[in-house]
PDB file of C-alpha atoms in Angstrom:
ATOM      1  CA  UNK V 167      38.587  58.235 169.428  1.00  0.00           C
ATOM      2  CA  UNK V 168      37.335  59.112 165.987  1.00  0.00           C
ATOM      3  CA  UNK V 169      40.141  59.840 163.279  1.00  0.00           C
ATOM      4  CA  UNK V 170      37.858  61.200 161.290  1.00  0.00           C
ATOM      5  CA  UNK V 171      36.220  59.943 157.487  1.00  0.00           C
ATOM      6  CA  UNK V 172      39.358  60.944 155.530  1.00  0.00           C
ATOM      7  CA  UNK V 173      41.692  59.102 157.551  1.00  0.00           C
ATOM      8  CA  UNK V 174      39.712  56.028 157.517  1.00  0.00           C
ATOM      9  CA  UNK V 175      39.917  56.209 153.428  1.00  0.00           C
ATOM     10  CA  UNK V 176      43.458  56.427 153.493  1.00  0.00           C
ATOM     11  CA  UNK V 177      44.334  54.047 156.057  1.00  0.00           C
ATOM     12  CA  UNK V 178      47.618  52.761 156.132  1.00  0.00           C
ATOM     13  CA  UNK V 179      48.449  55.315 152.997  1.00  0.00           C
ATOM     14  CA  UNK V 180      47.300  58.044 155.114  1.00  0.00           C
ATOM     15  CA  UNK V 181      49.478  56.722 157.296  1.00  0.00           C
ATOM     16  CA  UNK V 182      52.643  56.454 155.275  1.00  0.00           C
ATOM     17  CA  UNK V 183      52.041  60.009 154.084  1.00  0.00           C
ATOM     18  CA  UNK V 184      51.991  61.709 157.905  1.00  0.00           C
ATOM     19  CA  UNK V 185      55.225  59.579 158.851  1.00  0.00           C
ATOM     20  CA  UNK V 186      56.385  60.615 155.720  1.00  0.00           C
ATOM     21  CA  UNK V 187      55.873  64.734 155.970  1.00  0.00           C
ATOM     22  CA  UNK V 188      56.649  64.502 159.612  1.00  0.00           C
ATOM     23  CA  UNK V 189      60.508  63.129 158.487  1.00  0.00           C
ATOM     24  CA  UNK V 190      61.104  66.148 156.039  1.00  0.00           C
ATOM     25  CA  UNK V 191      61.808  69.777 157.329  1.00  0.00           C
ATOM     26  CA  UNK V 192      58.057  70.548 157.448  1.00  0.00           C
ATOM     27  CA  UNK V 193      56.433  70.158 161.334  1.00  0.00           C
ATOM     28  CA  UNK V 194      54.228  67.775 161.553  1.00  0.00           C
ATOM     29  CA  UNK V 195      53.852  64.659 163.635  1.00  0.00           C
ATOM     30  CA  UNK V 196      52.654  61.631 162.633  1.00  0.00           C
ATOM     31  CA  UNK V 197      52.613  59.909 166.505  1.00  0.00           C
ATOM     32  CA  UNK V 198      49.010  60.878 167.087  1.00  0.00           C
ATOM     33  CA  UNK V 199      47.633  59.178 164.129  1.00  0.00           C
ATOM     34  CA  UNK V 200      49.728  56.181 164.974  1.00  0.00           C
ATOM     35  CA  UNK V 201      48.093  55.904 168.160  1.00  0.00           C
ATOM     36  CA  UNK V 202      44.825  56.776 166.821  1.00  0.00           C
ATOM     37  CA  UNK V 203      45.294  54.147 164.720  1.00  0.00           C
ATOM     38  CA  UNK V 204      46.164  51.371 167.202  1.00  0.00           C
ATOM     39  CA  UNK V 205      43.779  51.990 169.739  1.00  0.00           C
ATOM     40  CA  UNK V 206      41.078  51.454 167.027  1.00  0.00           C
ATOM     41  CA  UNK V 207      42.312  48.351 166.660  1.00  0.00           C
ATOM     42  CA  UNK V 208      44.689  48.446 163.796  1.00  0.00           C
ATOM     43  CA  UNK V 209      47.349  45.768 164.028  1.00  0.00           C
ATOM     44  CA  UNK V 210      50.463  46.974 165.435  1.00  0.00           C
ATOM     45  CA  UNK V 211      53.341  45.617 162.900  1.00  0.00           C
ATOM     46  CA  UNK V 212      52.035  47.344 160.216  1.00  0.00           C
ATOM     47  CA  UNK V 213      51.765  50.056 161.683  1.00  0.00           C
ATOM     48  CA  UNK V 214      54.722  49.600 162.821  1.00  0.00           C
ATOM     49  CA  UNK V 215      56.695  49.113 159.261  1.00  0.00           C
ATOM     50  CA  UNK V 216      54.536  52.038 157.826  1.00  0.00           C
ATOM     51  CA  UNK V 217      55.065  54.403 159.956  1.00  0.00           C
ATOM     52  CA  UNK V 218      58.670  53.142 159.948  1.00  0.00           C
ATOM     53  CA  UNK V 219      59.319  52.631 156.188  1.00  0.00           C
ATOM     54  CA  UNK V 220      57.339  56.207 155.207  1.00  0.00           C
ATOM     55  CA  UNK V 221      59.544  58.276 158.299  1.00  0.00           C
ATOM     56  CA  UNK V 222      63.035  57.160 156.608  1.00  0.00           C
ATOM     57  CA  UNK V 223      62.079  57.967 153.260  1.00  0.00           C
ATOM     58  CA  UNK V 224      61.190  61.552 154.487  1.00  0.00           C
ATOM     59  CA  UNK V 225      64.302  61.286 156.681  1.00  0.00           C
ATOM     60  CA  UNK V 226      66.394  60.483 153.080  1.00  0.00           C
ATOM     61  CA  UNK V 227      65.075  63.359 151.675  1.00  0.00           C
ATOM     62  CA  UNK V 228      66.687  65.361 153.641  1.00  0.00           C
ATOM     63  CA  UNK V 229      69.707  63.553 153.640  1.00  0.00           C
ATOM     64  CA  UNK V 230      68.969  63.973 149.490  1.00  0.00           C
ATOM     65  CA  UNK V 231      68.779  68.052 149.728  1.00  0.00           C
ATOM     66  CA  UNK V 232      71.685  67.374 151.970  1.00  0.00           C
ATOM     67  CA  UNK V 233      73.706  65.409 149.256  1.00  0.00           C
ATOM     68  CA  UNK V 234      72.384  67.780 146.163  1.00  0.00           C
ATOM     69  CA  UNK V 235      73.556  70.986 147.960  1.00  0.00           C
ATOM     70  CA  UNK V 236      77.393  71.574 147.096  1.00  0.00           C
ATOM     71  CA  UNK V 237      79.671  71.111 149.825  1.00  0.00           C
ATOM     72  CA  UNK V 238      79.637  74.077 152.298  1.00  0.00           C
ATOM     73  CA  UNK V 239      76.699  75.884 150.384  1.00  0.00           C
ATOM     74  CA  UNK V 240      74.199  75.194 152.559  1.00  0.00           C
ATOM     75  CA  UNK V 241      75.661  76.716 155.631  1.00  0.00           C
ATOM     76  CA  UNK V 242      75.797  80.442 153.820  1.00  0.00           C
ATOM     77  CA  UNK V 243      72.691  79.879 152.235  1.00  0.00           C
ATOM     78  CA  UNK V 244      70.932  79.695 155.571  1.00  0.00           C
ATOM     79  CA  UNK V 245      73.296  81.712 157.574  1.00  0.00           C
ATOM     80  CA  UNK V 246      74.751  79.364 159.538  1.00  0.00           C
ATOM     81  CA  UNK V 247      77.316  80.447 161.917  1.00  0.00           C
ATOM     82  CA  UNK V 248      80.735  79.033 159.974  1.00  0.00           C
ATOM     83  CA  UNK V 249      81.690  77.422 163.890  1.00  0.00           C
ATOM     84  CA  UNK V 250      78.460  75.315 164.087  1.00  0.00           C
ATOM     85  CA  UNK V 251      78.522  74.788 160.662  1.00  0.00           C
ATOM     86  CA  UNK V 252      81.827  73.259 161.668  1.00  0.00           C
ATOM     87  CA  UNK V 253      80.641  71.498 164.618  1.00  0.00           C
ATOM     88  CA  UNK V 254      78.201  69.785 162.394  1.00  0.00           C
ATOM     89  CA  UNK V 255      80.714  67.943 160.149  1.00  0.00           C
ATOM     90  CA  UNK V 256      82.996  67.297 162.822  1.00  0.00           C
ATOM     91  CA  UNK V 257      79.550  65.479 164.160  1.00  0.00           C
ATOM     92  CA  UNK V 258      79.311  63.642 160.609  1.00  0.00           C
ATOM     93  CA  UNK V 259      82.949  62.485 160.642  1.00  0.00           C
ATOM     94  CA  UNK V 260      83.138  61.268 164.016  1.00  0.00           C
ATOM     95  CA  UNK V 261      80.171  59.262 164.204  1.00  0.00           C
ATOM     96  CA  UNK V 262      79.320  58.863 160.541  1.00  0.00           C
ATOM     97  CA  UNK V 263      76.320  56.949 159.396  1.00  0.00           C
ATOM     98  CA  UNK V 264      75.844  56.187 163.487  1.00  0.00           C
ATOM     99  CA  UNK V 265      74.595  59.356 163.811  1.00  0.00           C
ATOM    100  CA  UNK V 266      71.249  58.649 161.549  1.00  0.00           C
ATOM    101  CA  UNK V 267      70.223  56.508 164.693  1.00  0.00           C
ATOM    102  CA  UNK V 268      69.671  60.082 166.037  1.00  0.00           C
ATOM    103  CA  UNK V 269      67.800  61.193 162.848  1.00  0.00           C
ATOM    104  CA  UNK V 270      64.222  60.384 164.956  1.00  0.00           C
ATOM    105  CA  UNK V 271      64.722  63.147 168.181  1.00  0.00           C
ATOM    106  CA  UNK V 272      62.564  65.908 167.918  1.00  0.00           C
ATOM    107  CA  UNK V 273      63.892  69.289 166.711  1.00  0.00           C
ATOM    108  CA  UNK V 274      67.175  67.833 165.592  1.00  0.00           C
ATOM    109  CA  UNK V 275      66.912  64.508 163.864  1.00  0.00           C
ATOM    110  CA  UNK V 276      66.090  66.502 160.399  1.00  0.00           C
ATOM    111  CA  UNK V 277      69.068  68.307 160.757  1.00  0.00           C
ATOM    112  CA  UNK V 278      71.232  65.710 161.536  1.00  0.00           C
ATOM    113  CA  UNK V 279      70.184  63.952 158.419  1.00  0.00           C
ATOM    114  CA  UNK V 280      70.481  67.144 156.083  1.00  0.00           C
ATOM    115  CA  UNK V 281      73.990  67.167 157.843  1.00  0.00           C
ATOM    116  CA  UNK V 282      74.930  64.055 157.224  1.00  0.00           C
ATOM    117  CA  UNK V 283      74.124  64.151 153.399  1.00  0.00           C
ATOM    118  CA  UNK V 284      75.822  67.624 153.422  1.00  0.00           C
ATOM    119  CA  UNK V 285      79.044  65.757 154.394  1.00  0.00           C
ATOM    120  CA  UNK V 286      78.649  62.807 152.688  1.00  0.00           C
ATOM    121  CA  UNK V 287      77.863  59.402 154.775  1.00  0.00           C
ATOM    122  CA  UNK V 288      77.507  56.424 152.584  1.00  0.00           C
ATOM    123  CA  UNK V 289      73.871  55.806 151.956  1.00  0.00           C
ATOM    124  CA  UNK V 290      73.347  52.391 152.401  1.00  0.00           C
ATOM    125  CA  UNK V 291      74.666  52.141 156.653  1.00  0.00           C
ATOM    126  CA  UNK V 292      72.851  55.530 156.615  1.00  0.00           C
ATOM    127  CA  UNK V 293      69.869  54.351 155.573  1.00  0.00           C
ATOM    128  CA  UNK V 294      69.527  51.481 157.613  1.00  0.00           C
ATOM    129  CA  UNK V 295      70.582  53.167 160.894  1.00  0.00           C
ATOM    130  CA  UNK V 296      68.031  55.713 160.217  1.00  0.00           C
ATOM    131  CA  UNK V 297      65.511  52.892 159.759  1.00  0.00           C
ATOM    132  CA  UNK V 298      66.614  51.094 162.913  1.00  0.00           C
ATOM    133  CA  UNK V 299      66.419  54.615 165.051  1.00  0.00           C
ATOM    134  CA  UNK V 300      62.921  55.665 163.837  1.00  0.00           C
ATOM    135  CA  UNK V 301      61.279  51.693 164.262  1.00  0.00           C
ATOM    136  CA  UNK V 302      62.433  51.894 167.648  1.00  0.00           C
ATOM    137  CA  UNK V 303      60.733  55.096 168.544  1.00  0.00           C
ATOM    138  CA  UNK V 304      57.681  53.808 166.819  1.00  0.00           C
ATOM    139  CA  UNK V 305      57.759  50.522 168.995  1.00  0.00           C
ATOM    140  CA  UNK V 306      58.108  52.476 172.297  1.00  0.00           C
ATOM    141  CA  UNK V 307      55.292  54.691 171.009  1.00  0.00           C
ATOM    142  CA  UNK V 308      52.966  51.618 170.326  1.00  0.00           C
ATOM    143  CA  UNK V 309      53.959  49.801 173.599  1.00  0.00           C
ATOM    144  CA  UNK V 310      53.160  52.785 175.718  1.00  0.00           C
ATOM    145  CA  UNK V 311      49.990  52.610 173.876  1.00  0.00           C
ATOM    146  CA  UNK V 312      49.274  48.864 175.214  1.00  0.00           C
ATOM    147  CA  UNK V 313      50.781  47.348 172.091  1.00  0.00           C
ATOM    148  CA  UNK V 314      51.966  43.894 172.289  1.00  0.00           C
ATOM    149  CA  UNK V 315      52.862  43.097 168.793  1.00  0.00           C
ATOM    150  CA  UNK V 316      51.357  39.395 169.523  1.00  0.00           C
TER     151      UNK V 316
END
């Protein structure tokens, strides 16, 4: 499976860049070039931090916009229905910075981060819970791809 010449160039970089669009609001995954990637023989733990250290900093931009909005803006700005807007926070209060685990499911892990900067986790747990949630995904991704991280 060819990844083409431009991939190759970046490498790692190119990489870092996919896991890092694929963690903002924009679609894009960055799985396919991870598995590209390992079954050409890349070594799986950096990979694995790569991919893993390039999704949370797209995931903390999010949380970022989510932090820089003024509380309650974003909701109108979108046109958020004021009840889920509300079912969001409630979310963000109950589980706090737990919830960034969630921050790497498909469809609603960017929200959950823009939510919880929106209502204000504390950065640090949030940051490393988001870390923890998207490493994992990229481990089962690379196992299921024959990875052994040996």
């Amino acid at each position: 499976m060819e990844i083409g010449q431009g991939w190759e160039l970046w490498g790692l970089w190119g990489l870092f860049l996919s896991s890092f669009v694929a963690a903002t609001l924009l679609p894009f995954s960055s799985e396919a070039l991870l598995g590209v990637m390992l079954l050409q023989g890349w070594p799986e733990l950096p990979l694995l931090g790569v991919a893993t250290a390039g999704n949370t900093l797209g995931g903390l931009v999010n949380f970022g916009i989510g932090r820089w909005v003024p509380d309650g803006k974003l909701a109108r700005w979108i046109g958020m229905d004021p009840e889920k807007a509300e079912r969001w926070r409630m979310l963000a209060h109950r589980h706090g910075a737990w919830a960034a685990l969630g921050c790497w499911l498909p469809v609603i892990g960017d929200p959950i981060a823009l939510a919880l900067g929106i209502f204000r986790t504390p950065l640090l747990s949030t940051a490393v819970l988001m870390a923890v949630g998207k490493a994992v995904r990229y481990a089962v991704v690379i196992g299921a791809l024959g990875g052994t991280f040996t």
